[in-house]
């Protein structure tokens, strides 16, 4: 299967294959005002479902609604996302937290389960990803680089923590899983003064946990995807030596913030955003086939 170029803007895309055998794609609006959803039977033809949660309907967030992910749990659909929290007594410039909204159908509309975020770690967080195993839920997120100085550079790190079963809070303390360490993860550092590990997605293959993530400036050509593996959902994780596994090409620059899913025929796929010569500053979506080798390496089957 060749790479699919989605016919609409799709920043921070997340695809859920629902029980009706249709694909639901949740994404970030470039204006940060809410979450558009598109639905498809074949990954080629898409229908817009409009905004399923926005700054007008949210209970705790006020702006910059980013990176939605949706999961079916106990017959309901739960949308995890990040936004600027209205509780901001110090006037911090980046006051992002993670919240959860619920709906009866994958196309919404969604309503926040609370008038506050899931938890407050004391620093801005974005890019929620949730993994379930044996009835236990794990939340993965990115600590923003804002005011997080590490040796003269601001850095974004990826953490994991167990969630309460009703998603009302966390269990225990967050665990640091990934931080910028590999050479390719600093390609935009000189221009930005920052290094990133963000946009994580976790899946299991056999006895291993595979976490994809993105590094470098999201709006730059060097944004790219790597992965790391572990024996437990909360690590420790070891980054792949062959990273990055998805980076700019002649057709697409800045590919990143990916998720993985299986198509109806069982094919492993990766969905991500990027830029083309025609898209300008707008992020558009792509879907590429992928596979895992016998020795456990994640490979993106690019055209």
Short mmCIF file of C-alpha atoms in Angstrom, two decimals:
data_model
loop_
_atom_site.label_atom_id
_atom_site.label_comp_id
_atom_site.label_asym_id
_atom_site.label_seq_id
_atom_site.Cartn_x
_atom_site.Cartn_y
_atom_site.Cartn_z
CA UNK A 1 0.00 0.00 0.00
CA UNK A 2 1.47 3.39 -0.96
CA UNK A 3 1.51 6.41 1.36
CA UNK A 4 -1.89 8.12 1.53
CA UNK A 5 -1.99 11.93 1.41
CA UNK A 6 -5.10 13.00 3.29
CA UNK A 7 -7.22 15.62 1.46
CA UNK A 8 -7.56 17.94 4.47
CA UNK A 9 -5.48 19.65 7.15
CA UNK A 10 -4.67 17.26 9.96
CA UNK A 11 -2.21 18.41 12.61
CA UNK A 12 -1.42 15.93 15.42
CA UNK A 13 -3.56 13.22 13.79
CA UNK A 14 -4.93 10.24 15.72
CA UNK A 15 -6.86 7.40 14.10
CA UNK A 16 -9.21 5.08 15.95
CA UNK A 17 -10.78 2.10 14.18
CA UNK A 18 -14.22 1.81 15.76
CA UNK A 19 -16.50 -1.20 16.16
CA UNK A 20 -18.49 -0.05 13.10
CA UNK A 21 -15.30 -0.84 11.07
CA UNK A 22 -14.90 2.82 10.17
CA UNK A 23 -11.84 4.95 10.85
CA UNK A 24 -12.20 8.12 12.91
CA UNK A 25 -9.43 10.70 12.59
CA UNK A 26 -9.10 13.31 15.35
CA UNK A 27 -6.76 16.26 14.87
CA UNK A 28 -5.73 19.74 15.97
CA UNK A 29 -7.13 22.80 14.26
CA UNK A 30 -4.32 25.16 13.27
CA UNK A 31 -6.11 27.96 15.15
CA UNK A 32 -6.18 25.82 18.32
CA UNK A 33 -9.90 26.41 18.78
CA UNK A 34 -11.13 22.82 18.84
CA UNK A 35 -10.95 19.31 17.47
CA UNK A 36 -12.22 18.37 14.00
CA UNK A 37 -13.10 14.74 13.31
CA UNK A 38 -13.25 12.97 9.95
CA UNK A 39 -14.60 9.49 9.26
CA UNK A 40 -13.76 7.00 6.50
CA UNK A 41 -14.51 3.42 5.49
CA UNK A 42 -11.36 2.97 3.41
CA UNK A 43 -8.74 5.60 4.50
CA UNK A 44 -9.16 7.28 1.09
CA UNK A 45 -12.60 8.91 1.14
CA UNK A 46 -13.32 11.06 4.22
CA UNK A 47 -16.37 12.83 5.60
CA UNK A 48 -16.15 15.74 8.03
CA UNK A 49 -17.99 15.43 11.35
CA UNK A 50 -17.20 19.02 12.38
CA UNK A 51 -15.74 20.07 15.73
CA UNK A 52 -16.46 17.59 18.52
CA UNK A 53 -15.04 19.74 21.35
CA UNK A 54 -14.07 23.40 21.27
CA UNK A 55 -13.07 26.31 23.46
CA UNK A 56 -16.75 27.32 23.52
CA UNK A 57 -17.91 24.02 25.02
CA UNK A 58 -14.90 23.13 27.22
CA UNK A 59 -15.17 23.43 30.99
CA UNK A 60 -11.55 24.06 32.02
CA UNK A 61 -9.57 24.91 28.89
CA UNK A 62 -9.58 28.35 27.29
CA UNK A 63 -7.34 28.12 24.22
CA UNK A 64 -4.73 26.15 22.27
CA UNK A 65 -6.61 22.87 22.17
CA UNK A 66 -4.06 20.36 20.90
CA UNK A 67 -3.36 16.70 20.21
CA UNK A 68 -6.61 14.75 20.78
CA UNK A 69 -6.70 10.97 21.14
CA UNK A 70 -9.89 8.91 21.48
CA UNK A 71 -10.50 5.50 23.08
CA UNK A 72 -13.55 3.31 23.64
CA UNK A 73 -13.78 2.30 27.30
CA UNK A 74 -16.73 0.54 28.96
CA UNK A 75 -19.08 1.46 26.11
CA UNK A 76 -18.19 5.17 26.10
CA UNK A 77 -15.68 7.18 24.06
CA UNK A 78 -13.06 9.17 25.93
CA UNK A 79 -11.14 12.03 24.33
CA UNK A 80 -7.80 12.92 25.94
CA UNK A 81 -6.33 16.28 24.93
CA UNK A 82 -4.26 19.24 26.08
CA UNK A 83 -5.27 22.90 26.39
CA UNK A 84 -4.43 26.11 28.23
CA UNK A 85 -5.88 25.90 31.74
CA UNK A 86 -7.98 28.88 32.81
CA UNK A 87 -6.58 28.60 36.37
CA UNK A 88 -3.45 30.72 35.83
CA UNK A 89 -2.85 33.07 38.78
CA UNK A 90 0.78 33.81 37.84
CA UNK A 91 0.03 34.56 34.19
CA UNK A 92 2.41 31.93 32.83
CA UNK A 93 2.71 31.97 29.05
CA UNK A 94 2.35 28.19 28.67
CA UNK A 95 -0.22 26.84 31.12
CA UNK A 96 -1.03 23.59 29.32
CA UNK A 97 -2.63 20.64 31.09
CA UNK A 98 -4.35 17.42 30.01
CA UNK A 99 -8.08 16.78 30.26
CA UNK A 100 -10.65 14.14 29.33
CA UNK A 101 -14.02 14.46 27.64
CA UNK A 102 -16.64 11.74 27.09
CA UNK A 103 -19.26 10.94 24.45
CA UNK A 104 -21.68 8.18 23.54
CA UNK A 105 -20.43 7.99 19.95
CA UNK A 106 -17.00 8.38 18.33
CA UNK A 107 -18.14 11.48 16.42
CA UNK A 108 -19.23 13.16 19.64
CA UNK A 109 -20.19 15.68 20.78
CA UNK A 110 -17.81 15.32 23.74
CA UNK A 111 -18.24 16.84 27.19
CA UNK A 112 -15.48 17.31 29.77
CA UNK A 113 -15.79 14.85 32.66
CA UNK A 114 -14.55 17.52 35.07
CA UNK A 115 -14.06 21.27 35.40
CA UNK A 116 -10.32 20.75 35.88
CA UNK A 117 -7.48 18.79 34.24
CA UNK A 118 -6.66 15.18 35.10
CA UNK A 119 -3.76 16.31 37.32
CA UNK A 120 -1.44 19.23 37.90
CA UNK A 121 2.26 18.31 37.89
CA UNK A 122 3.29 21.92 38.41
CA UNK A 123 4.62 22.40 34.88
CA UNK A 124 2.97 22.57 31.43
CA UNK A 125 2.14 19.24 29.77
CA UNK A 126 0.78 18.27 26.33
CA UNK A 127 0.41 15.29 23.96
CA UNK A 128 -1.60 12.77 25.98
CA UNK A 129 -1.43 9.11 24.96
CA UNK A 130 -3.20 6.29 26.82
CA UNK A 131 -2.38 2.59 26.93
CA UNK A 132 -4.50 -0.12 28.60
CA UNK A 133 -3.37 -3.55 29.74
CA UNK A 134 -5.11 -6.00 32.07
CA UNK A 135 -7.53 -3.33 33.24
CA UNK A 136 -4.80 -0.85 34.14
CA UNK A 137 -4.45 2.45 32.26
CA UNK A 138 -1.26 4.39 31.65
CA UNK A 139 -1.00 8.02 30.61
CA UNK A 140 1.98 9.26 28.61
CA UNK A 141 2.63 12.96 28.13
CA UNK A 142 5.26 15.52 27.20
CA UNK A 143 6.59 18.02 29.69
CA UNK A 144 6.88 21.25 27.72
CA UNK A 145 10.30 22.75 27.17
CA UNK A 146 9.02 26.09 28.50
CA UNK A 147 11.21 27.22 31.42
CA UNK A 148 12.78 23.74 31.63
CA UNK A 149 16.46 24.59 31.33
CA UNK A 150 18.90 21.71 30.89
CA UNK A 151 22.47 22.79 30.32
CA UNK A 152 21.51 26.03 28.61
CA UNK A 153 18.75 24.58 26.42
CA UNK A 154 15.06 24.24 27.23
CA UNK A 155 14.03 20.59 26.86
CA UNK A 156 10.79 18.67 26.47
CA UNK A 157 10.70 15.23 28.16
CA UNK A 158 8.25 12.32 27.96
CA UNK A 159 6.76 10.88 31.15
CA UNK A 160 4.42 8.02 32.01
CA UNK A 161 2.09 7.50 34.96
CA UNK A 162 -0.73 5.13 35.87
CA UNK A 163 -4.27 6.52 35.62
CA UNK A 164 -7.16 5.95 37.97
CA UNK A 165 -9.69 3.66 36.25
CA UNK A 166 -12.28 6.46 36.05
CA UNK A 167 -9.65 8.87 34.65
CA UNK A 168 -10.23 11.30 37.51
CA UNK A 169 -6.56 11.44 38.46
CA UNK A 170 -3.29 9.54 38.61
CA UNK A 171 -1.85 6.75 40.73
CA UNK A 172 1.66 7.28 42.05
CA UNK A 173 4.24 9.65 40.63
CA UNK A 174 5.13 10.27 36.96
CA UNK A 175 8.21 8.42 35.65
CA UNK A 176 10.68 10.01 33.23
CA UNK A 177 10.83 7.80 30.14
CA UNK A 178 12.50 9.71 27.29
CA UNK A 179 14.61 12.84 26.99
CA UNK A 180 16.67 14.21 24.06
CA UNK A 181 19.89 12.22 23.83
CA UNK A 182 20.51 11.18 20.23
CA UNK A 183 22.29 13.45 17.74
CA UNK A 184 19.32 13.84 15.38
CA UNK A 185 17.14 15.14 18.22
CA UNK A 186 19.12 18.36 18.36
CA UNK A 187 19.04 19.41 14.72
CA UNK A 188 16.85 22.46 15.44
CA UNK A 189 18.46 23.36 18.79
CA UNK A 190 20.80 26.04 17.43
CA UNK A 191 17.89 27.94 15.85
CA UNK A 192 15.38 27.50 18.68
CA UNK A 193 17.36 27.10 21.90
CA UNK A 194 15.23 24.03 22.59
CA UNK A 195 15.30 20.26 22.20
CA UNK A 196 12.20 18.08 22.18
CA UNK A 197 10.96 14.58 22.84
CA UNK A 198 7.18 14.73 22.43
CA UNK A 199 4.12 13.23 20.74
CA UNK A 200 4.51 9.70 22.12
CA UNK A 201 2.44 6.69 21.13
CA UNK A 202 2.69 3.26 22.80
CA UNK A 203 1.88 -0.18 21.43
CA UNK A 204 2.83 -3.73 22.33
CA UNK A 205 4.35 -6.29 19.99
CA UNK A 206 4.97 -9.69 21.50
CA UNK A 207 6.62 -9.14 24.84
CA UNK A 208 7.99 -5.70 23.97
CA UNK A 209 6.54 -2.22 24.31
CA UNK A 210 7.29 0.09 21.41
CA UNK A 211 7.00 3.85 21.93
CA UNK A 212 7.17 6.17 18.95
CA UNK A 213 7.91 9.84 19.56
CA UNK A 214 8.89 13.01 17.71
CA UNK A 215 11.87 15.34 18.08
CA UNK A 216 12.95 18.80 16.88
CA UNK A 217 10.78 21.88 16.22
CA UNK A 218 7.28 20.84 15.12
CA UNK A 219 7.05 23.63 12.51
CA UNK A 220 10.50 22.98 11.04
CA UNK A 221 11.75 20.70 8.29
CA UNK A 222 13.75 18.57 10.76
CA UNK A 223 10.77 17.37 12.78
CA UNK A 224 11.02 13.56 12.67
CA UNK A 225 9.98 10.30 14.33
CA UNK A 226 11.98 7.81 16.36
CA UNK A 227 11.10 4.94 18.66
CA UNK A 228 12.21 3.21 21.83
CA UNK A 229 11.47 -0.19 23.39
CA UNK A 230 10.92 -1.52 26.91
CA UNK A 231 9.85 -4.62 28.82
CA UNK A 232 7.26 -2.73 30.92
CA UNK A 233 4.79 0.07 30.08
CA UNK A 234 6.70 2.43 32.40
CA UNK A 235 10.12 1.45 31.13
CA UNK A 236 13.01 1.80 31.23
CA UNK A 237 13.05 2.54 27.49
CA UNK A 238 15.98 2.13 25.10
CA UNK A 239 16.02 4.23 21.94
CA UNK A 240 16.61 2.52 18.61
CA UNK A 241 20.06 3.03 17.14
CA UNK A 242 18.56 3.49 13.65
CA UNK A 243 16.49 6.54 14.63
CA UNK A 244 14.96 8.53 13.06
CA UNK A 245 12.75 6.08 11.20
CA UNK A 246 10.66 8.80 9.55
CA UNK A 247 12.18 12.10 8.44
CA UNK A 248 11.95 14.67 5.68
CA UNK A 249 12.04 13.64 2.05
CA UNK A 250 11.75 15.37 -1.30
CA UNK A 251 7.95 15.27 -1.01
CA UNK A 252 7.30 15.75 2.74
CA UNK A 253 9.12 17.87 5.31
CA UNK A 254 8.68 17.88 9.07
CA UNK A 255 6.86 14.53 9.42
CA UNK A 256 5.88 13.85 13.01
CA UNK A 257 3.39 13.54 15.86
CA UNK A 258 2.44 10.06 14.77
CA UNK A 259 0.13 7.29 15.91
CA UNK A 260 -0.02 3.61 14.93
CA UNK A 261 -3.07 1.50 14.10
CA UNK A 262 -4.04 -1.67 12.25
CA UNK A 263 -6.14 -1.44 9.10
CA UNK A 264 -9.12 -3.76 8.64
CA UNK A 265 -6.88 -6.18 6.69
CA UNK A 266 -4.40 -6.33 9.59
CA UNK A 267 -1.76 -4.11 8.01
CA UNK A 268 0.16 -1.99 10.54
CA UNK A 269 -0.08 1.70 9.64
CA UNK A 270 1.39 4.96 10.88
CA UNK A 271 -0.47 8.26 10.62
CA UNK A 272 1.42 11.55 10.93
CA UNK A 273 1.42 15.15 9.81
CA UNK A 274 3.88 17.04 7.65
CA UNK A 275 4.30 19.81 5.13
CA UNK A 276 4.38 19.84 1.34
CA UNK A 277 5.23 22.50 -1.19
CA UNK A 278 1.51 23.27 -1.54
CA UNK A 279 0.48 23.17 2.13
CA UNK A 280 2.58 26.15 3.21
CA UNK A 281 2.46 26.55 7.00
CA UNK A 282 -0.53 24.22 7.33
CA UNK A 283 0.06 20.67 8.49
CA UNK A 284 -1.55 17.96 6.39
CA UNK A 285 -1.98 14.29 7.18
CA UNK A 286 -0.32 11.19 5.78
CA UNK A 287 -0.76 7.46 6.32
CA UNK A 288 2.02 5.00 5.52
CA UNK A 289 2.29 1.23 5.94
CA UNK A 290 4.76 -0.11 8.47
CA UNK A 291 6.02 -3.43 9.76
CA UNK A 292 8.03 -4.92 12.61
CA UNK A 293 10.94 -7.16 11.63
CA UNK A 294 11.71 -10.53 13.18
CA UNK A 295 14.39 -8.92 15.34
CA UNK A 296 11.91 -6.30 16.64
CA UNK A 297 12.80 -3.26 14.55
CA UNK A 298 9.99 -0.87 13.57
CA UNK A 299 10.21 0.03 9.88
CA UNK A 300 8.14 2.60 7.99
CA UNK A 301 7.46 1.46 4.41
CA UNK A 302 7.92 4.80 2.68
CA UNK A 303 7.39 5.23 -1.05
#
